[in-house]
mmCIF file of C-alpha atoms in Angstrom:
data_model
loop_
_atom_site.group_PDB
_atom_site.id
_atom_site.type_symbol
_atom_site.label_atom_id
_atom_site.label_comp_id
_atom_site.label_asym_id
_atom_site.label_seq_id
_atom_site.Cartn_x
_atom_site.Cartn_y
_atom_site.Cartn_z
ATOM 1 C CA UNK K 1336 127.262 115.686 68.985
ATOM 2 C CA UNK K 1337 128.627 112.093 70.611
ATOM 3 C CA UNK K 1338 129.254 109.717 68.071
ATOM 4 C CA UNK K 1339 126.920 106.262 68.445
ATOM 5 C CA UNK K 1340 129.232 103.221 68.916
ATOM 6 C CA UNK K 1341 127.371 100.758 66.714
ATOM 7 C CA UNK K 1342 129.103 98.209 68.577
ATOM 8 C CA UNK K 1343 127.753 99.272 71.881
ATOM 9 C CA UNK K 1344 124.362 99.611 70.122
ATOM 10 C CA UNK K 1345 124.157 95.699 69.234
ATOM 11 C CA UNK K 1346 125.666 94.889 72.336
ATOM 12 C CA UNK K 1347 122.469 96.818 73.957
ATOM 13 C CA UNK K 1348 119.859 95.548 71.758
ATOM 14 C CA UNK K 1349 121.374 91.903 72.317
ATOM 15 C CA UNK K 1350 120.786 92.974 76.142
ATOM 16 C CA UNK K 1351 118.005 93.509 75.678
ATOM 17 C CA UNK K 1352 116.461 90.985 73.179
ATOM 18 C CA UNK K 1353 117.877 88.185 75.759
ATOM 19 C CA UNK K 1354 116.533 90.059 78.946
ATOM 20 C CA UNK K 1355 112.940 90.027 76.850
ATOM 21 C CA UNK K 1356 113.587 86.177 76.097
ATOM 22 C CA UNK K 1357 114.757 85.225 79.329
ATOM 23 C CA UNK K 1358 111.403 86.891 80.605
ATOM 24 C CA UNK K 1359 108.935 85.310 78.089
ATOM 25 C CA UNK K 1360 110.713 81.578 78.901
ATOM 26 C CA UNK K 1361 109.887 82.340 82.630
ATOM 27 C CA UNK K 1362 106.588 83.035 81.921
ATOM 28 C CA UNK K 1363 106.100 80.313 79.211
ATOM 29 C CA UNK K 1364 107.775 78.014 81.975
ATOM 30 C CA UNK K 1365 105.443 79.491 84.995
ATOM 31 C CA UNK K 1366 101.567 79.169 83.039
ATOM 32 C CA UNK K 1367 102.930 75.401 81.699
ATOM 33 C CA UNK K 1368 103.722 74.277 85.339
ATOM 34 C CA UNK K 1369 100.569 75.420 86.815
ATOM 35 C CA UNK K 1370 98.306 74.499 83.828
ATOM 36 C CA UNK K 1371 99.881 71.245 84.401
ATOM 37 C CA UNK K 1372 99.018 71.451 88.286
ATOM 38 C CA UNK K 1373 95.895 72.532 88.085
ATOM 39 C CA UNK K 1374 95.054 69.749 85.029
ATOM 40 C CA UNK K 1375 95.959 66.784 87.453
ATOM 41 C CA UNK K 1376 95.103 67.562 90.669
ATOM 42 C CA UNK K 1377 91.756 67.092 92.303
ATOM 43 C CA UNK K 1378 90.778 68.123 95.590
ATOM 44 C CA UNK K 1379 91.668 71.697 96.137
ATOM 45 C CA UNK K 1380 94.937 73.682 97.663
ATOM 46 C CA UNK K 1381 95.509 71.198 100.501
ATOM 47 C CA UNK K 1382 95.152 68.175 98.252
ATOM 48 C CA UNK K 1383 97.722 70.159 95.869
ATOM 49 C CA UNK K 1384 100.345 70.525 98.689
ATOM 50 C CA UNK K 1385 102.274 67.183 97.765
ATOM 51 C CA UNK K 1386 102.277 68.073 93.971
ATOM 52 C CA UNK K 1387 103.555 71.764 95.008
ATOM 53 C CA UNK K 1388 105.782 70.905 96.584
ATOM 54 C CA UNK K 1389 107.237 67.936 93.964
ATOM 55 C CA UNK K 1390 107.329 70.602 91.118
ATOM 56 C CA UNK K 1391 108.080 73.853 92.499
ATOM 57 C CA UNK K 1392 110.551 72.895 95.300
ATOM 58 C CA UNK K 1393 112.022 69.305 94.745
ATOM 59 C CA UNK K 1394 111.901 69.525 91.128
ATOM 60 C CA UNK K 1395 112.568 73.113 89.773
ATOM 61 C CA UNK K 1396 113.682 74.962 93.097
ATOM 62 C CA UNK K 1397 111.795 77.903 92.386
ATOM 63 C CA UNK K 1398 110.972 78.225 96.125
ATOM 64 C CA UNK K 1399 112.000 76.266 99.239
ATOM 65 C CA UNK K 1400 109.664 73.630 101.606
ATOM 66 C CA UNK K 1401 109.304 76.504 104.022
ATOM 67 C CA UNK K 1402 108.389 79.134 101.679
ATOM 68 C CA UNK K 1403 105.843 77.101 100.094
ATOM 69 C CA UNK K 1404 104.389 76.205 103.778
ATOM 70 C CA UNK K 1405 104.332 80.031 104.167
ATOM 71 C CA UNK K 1406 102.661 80.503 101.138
ATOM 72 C CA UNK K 1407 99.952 77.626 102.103
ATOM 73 C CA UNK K 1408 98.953 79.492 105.555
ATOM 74 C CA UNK K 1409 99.177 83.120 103.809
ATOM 75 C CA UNK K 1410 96.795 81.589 101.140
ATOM 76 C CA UNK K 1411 94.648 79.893 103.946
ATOM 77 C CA UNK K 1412 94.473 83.797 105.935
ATOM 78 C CA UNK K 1413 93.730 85.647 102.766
ATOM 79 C CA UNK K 1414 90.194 85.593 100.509
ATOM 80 C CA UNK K 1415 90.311 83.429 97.886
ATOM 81 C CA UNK K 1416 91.512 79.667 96.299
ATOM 82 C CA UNK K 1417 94.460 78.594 98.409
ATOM 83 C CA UNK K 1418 96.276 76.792 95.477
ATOM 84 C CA UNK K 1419 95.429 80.021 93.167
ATOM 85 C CA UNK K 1420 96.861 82.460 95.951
ATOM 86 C CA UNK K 1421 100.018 79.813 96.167
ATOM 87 C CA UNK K 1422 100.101 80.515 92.127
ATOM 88 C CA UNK K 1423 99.972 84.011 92.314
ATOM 89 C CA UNK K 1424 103.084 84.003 95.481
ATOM 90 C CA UNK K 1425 105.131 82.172 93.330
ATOM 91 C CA UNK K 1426 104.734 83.821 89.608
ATOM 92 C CA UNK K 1427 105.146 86.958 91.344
ATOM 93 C CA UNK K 1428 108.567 86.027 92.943
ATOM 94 C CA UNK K 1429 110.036 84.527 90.035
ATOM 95 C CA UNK K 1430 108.667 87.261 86.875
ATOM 96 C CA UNK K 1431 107.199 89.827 89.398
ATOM 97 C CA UNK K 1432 103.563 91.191 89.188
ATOM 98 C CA UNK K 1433 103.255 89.809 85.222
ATOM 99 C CA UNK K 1434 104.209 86.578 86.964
ATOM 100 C CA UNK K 1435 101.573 86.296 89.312
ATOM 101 C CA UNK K 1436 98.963 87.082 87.245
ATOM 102 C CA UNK K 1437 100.456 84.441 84.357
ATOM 103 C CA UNK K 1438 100.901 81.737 87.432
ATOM 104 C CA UNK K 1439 97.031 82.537 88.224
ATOM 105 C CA UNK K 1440 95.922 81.785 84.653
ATOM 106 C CA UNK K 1441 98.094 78.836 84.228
ATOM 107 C CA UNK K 1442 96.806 76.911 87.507
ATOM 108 C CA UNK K 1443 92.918 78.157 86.778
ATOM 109 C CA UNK K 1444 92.550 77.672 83.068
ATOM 110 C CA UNK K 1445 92.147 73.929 83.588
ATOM 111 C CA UNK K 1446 89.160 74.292 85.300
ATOM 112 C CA UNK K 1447 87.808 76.470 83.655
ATOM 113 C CA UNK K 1448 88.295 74.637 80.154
ATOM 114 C CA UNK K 1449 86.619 71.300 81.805
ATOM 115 C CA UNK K 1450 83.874 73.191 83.399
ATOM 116 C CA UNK K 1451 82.872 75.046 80.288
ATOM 117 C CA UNK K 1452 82.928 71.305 78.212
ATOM 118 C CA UNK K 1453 80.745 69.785 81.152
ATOM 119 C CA UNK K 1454 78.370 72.468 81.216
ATOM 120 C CA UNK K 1455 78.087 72.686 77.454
ATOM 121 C CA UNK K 1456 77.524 69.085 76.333
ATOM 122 C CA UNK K 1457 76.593 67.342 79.009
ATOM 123 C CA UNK K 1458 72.998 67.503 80.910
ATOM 124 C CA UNK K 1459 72.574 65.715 84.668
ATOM 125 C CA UNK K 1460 76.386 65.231 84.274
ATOM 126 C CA UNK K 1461 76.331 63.922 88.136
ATOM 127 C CA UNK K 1462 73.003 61.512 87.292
ATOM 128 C CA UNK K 1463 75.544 59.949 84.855
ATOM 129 C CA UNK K 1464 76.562 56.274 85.986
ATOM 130 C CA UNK K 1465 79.559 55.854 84.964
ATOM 131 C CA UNK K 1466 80.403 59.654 86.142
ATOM 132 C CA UNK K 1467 79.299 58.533 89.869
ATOM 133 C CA UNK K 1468 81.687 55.658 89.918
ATOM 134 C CA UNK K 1469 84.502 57.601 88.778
ATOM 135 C CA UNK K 1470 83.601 60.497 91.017
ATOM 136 C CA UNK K 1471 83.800 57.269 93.787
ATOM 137 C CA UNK K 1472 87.161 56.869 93.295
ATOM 138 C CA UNK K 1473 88.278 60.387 92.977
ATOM 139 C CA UNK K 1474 87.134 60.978 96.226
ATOM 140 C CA UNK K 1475 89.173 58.331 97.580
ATOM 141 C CA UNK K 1476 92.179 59.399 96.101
ATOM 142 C CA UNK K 1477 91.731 62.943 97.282
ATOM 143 C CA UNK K 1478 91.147 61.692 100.972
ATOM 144 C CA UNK K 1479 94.830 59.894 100.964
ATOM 145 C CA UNK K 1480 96.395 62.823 99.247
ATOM 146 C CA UNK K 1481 94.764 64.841 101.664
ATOM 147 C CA UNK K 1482 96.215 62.905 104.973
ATOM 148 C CA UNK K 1483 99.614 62.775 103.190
ATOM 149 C CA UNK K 1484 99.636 66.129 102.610
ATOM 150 C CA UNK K 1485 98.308 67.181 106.257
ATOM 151 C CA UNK K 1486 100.668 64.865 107.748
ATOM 152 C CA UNK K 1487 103.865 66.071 105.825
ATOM 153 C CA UNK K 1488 102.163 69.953 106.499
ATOM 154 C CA UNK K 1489 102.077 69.235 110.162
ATOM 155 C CA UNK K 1490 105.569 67.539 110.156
ATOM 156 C CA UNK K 1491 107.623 70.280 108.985
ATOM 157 C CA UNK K 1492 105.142 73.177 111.030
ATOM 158 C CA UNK K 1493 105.118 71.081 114.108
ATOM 159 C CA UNK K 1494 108.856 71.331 115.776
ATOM 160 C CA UNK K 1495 108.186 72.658 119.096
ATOM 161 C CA UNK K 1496 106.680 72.550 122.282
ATOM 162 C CA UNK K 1497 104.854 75.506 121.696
ATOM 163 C CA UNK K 1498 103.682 74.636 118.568
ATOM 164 C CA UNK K 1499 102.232 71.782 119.946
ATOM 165 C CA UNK K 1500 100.496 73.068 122.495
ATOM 166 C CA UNK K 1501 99.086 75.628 119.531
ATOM 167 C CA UNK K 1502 97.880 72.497 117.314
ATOM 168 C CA UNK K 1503 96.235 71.118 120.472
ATOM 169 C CA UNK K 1504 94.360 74.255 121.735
ATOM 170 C CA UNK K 1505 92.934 75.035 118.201
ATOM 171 C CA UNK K 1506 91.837 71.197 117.466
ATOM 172 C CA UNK K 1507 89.900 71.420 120.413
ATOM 173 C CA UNK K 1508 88.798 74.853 120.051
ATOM 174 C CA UNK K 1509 87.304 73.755 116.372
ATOM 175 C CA UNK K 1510 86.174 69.838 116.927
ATOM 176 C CA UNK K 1511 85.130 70.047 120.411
ATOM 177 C CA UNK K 1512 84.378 73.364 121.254
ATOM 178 C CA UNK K 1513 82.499 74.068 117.110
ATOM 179 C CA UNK K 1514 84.941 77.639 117.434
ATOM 180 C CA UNK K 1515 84.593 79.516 113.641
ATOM 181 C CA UNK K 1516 88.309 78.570 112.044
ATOM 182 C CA UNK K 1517 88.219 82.755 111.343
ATOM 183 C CA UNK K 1518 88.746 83.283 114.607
ATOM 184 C CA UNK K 1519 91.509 80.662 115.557
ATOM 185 C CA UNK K 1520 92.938 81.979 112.316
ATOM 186 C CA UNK K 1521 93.207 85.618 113.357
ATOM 187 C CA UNK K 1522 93.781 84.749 116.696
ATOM 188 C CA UNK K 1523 96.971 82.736 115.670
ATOM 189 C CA UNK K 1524 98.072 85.675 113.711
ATOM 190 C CA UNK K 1525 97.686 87.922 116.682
ATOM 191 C CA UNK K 1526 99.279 85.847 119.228
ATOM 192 C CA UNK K 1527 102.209 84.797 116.552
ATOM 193 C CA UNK K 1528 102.943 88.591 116.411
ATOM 194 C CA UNK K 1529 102.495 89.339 120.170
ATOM 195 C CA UNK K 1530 105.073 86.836 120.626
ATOM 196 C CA UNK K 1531 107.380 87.974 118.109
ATOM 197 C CA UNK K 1532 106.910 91.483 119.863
ATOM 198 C CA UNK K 1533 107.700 90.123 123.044
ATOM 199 C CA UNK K 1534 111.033 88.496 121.818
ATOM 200 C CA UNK K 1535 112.081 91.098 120.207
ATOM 201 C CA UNK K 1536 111.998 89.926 116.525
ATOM 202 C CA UNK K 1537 110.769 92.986 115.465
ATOM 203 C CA UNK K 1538 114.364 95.506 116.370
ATOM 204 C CA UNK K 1539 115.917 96.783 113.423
ATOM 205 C CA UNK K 1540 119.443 96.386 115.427
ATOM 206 C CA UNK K 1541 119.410 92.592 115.615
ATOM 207 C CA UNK K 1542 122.395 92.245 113.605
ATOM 208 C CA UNK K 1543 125.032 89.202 114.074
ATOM 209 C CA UNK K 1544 127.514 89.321 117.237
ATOM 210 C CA UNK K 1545 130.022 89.277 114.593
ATOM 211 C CA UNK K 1546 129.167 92.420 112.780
ATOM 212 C CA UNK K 1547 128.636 94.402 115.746
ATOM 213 C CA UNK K 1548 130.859 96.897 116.996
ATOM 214 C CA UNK K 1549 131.395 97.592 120.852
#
C-alpha cells in the first residue's frame, strides 16, 4: 500500500477549500451586482445599457464594451428579457452554468420583491396621486437614458459604410415601410452570415501570415 503524505493531503484540501471560496465570492459578487442593477434601473434592457456597461465593463472588467454590445443584440434575437439574457451571458462566463443562473436571480429578484409588496398592500396602486407624479418623472428619466444609451449603442456598432447603409435600410424598413422587427432581425442575421461566408470568415486555415509555413 502507498503511504498518504499528510502534507500533500492539507495542501489538497487547502486547494480545494480556496477553489470552493474563490467560487462562492464570484457568485456572492455576481447576484450582488445584478440585484443592485436590477434595484435601480427602470426602463428595461436598453435603458440598462449605460449602467451595464458602468459596472460590468468600466468598473469590474468582467467583460469588454464589445462583448457586452454582443450580448445586447444576442439578448435582443433570443426569447426573453434582454437585460435578464445579458445576466445570464455574463454569470455564465465568469462561474459557468451556476453563474448564469445566480446572475438571473440577482438582476430579477428586485422586481419581483417590489411587485409582490405592490400587489399585496396596495389596491389601484396606478389611481394613486402621488404614484402618477412619480411615475411622470420616471418616464422622463427613462426616455434620456434611453437616447444615451441608443446613441452610445449606435456609436460603437456604427463604424462603417456598410453598417450604415444597414441602419438606414432597416429604419426605413420599420418606420416607413411598418416591416415586423422579427424579420429585419432574422434577416440581419442571415445576411451578416452570408457575408461572413462570402469573405471567408468561416475557413478553419485563416491563421496569421506569420505562423504559416510555405
Amino acid at each position: 500500500m502507498q503511504d498518504v503524505n499528510p502534507a500533500q493531503e492539507m495542501r489538497k484540501k487547502s486547494a480545494a477549500s480556496s477553489q470552493k471560496q474563490s467560487l462562492l465570492r464570484r457568485l456572492w459578487e455576481l447576484f450582488s451586482t445584478f440585484f443592485k442593477i436590477g434595484a435601480c434601473t427602470f426602463g428595461g434592457g436598453i435603458a440598462m445599457l449605460p449602467i451595464l456597461d458602468r459596472e460590468l465593463s468600466q468598473k469590474r472588467a468582467w467583460v469588454t464594451s464589445d462583448e457586452l454590445l454582443d450580448y445586447f443584440a444576442i439578448g435582443q434575437s433570443t426569447p426573453g428579457i434582454i437585460a435578464v439574457n445579458v445576466a445570464t451571458f455574463v454569470g455564465y462566463k465568469r462561474a459557468g452554468a451556476v453563474g448564469g443562473i445566480v446572475g438571473t436571480l440577482g438582476i430579477v429578484t428586485p422586481s419581483i420583491i417590489i411587485i409582490t409588496i405592490i400587489a399585496s398592500f396596495i389596491s389601484n396602486f396606478s389611481e394613486i396621486v402621488w404614484v402618477q407624479k412619480a411615475l411622470t418623472g420616471i418616464n422622463v428619466s427613462v426616455a434620456a437614458l434611453l437616447t444615451y444609451a441608443v446613441y452610445n449603442f449606435a456609436r460603437k456598432s456604427i463604424k462603417t459604410l456598410l453598417a450604415v447603409v444597414l441602419f438606414l435600410v432597416s429604419f426605413l424598413l420599420i418606420f416607413v415601410f411598418k416591416v415586423n422587427t422579427i424579420f429585419i432581425i432574422i434577416g440581419s442575421c442571415l445576411f451578416g452570415v452570408l457575408l461572413a461566408a462570402l469573405c471567408g470568415d468561416f475557413r478553419r486555415d485563416k491563421a496569421p501570415k506569420e505562423m504559416r509555413h510555405d
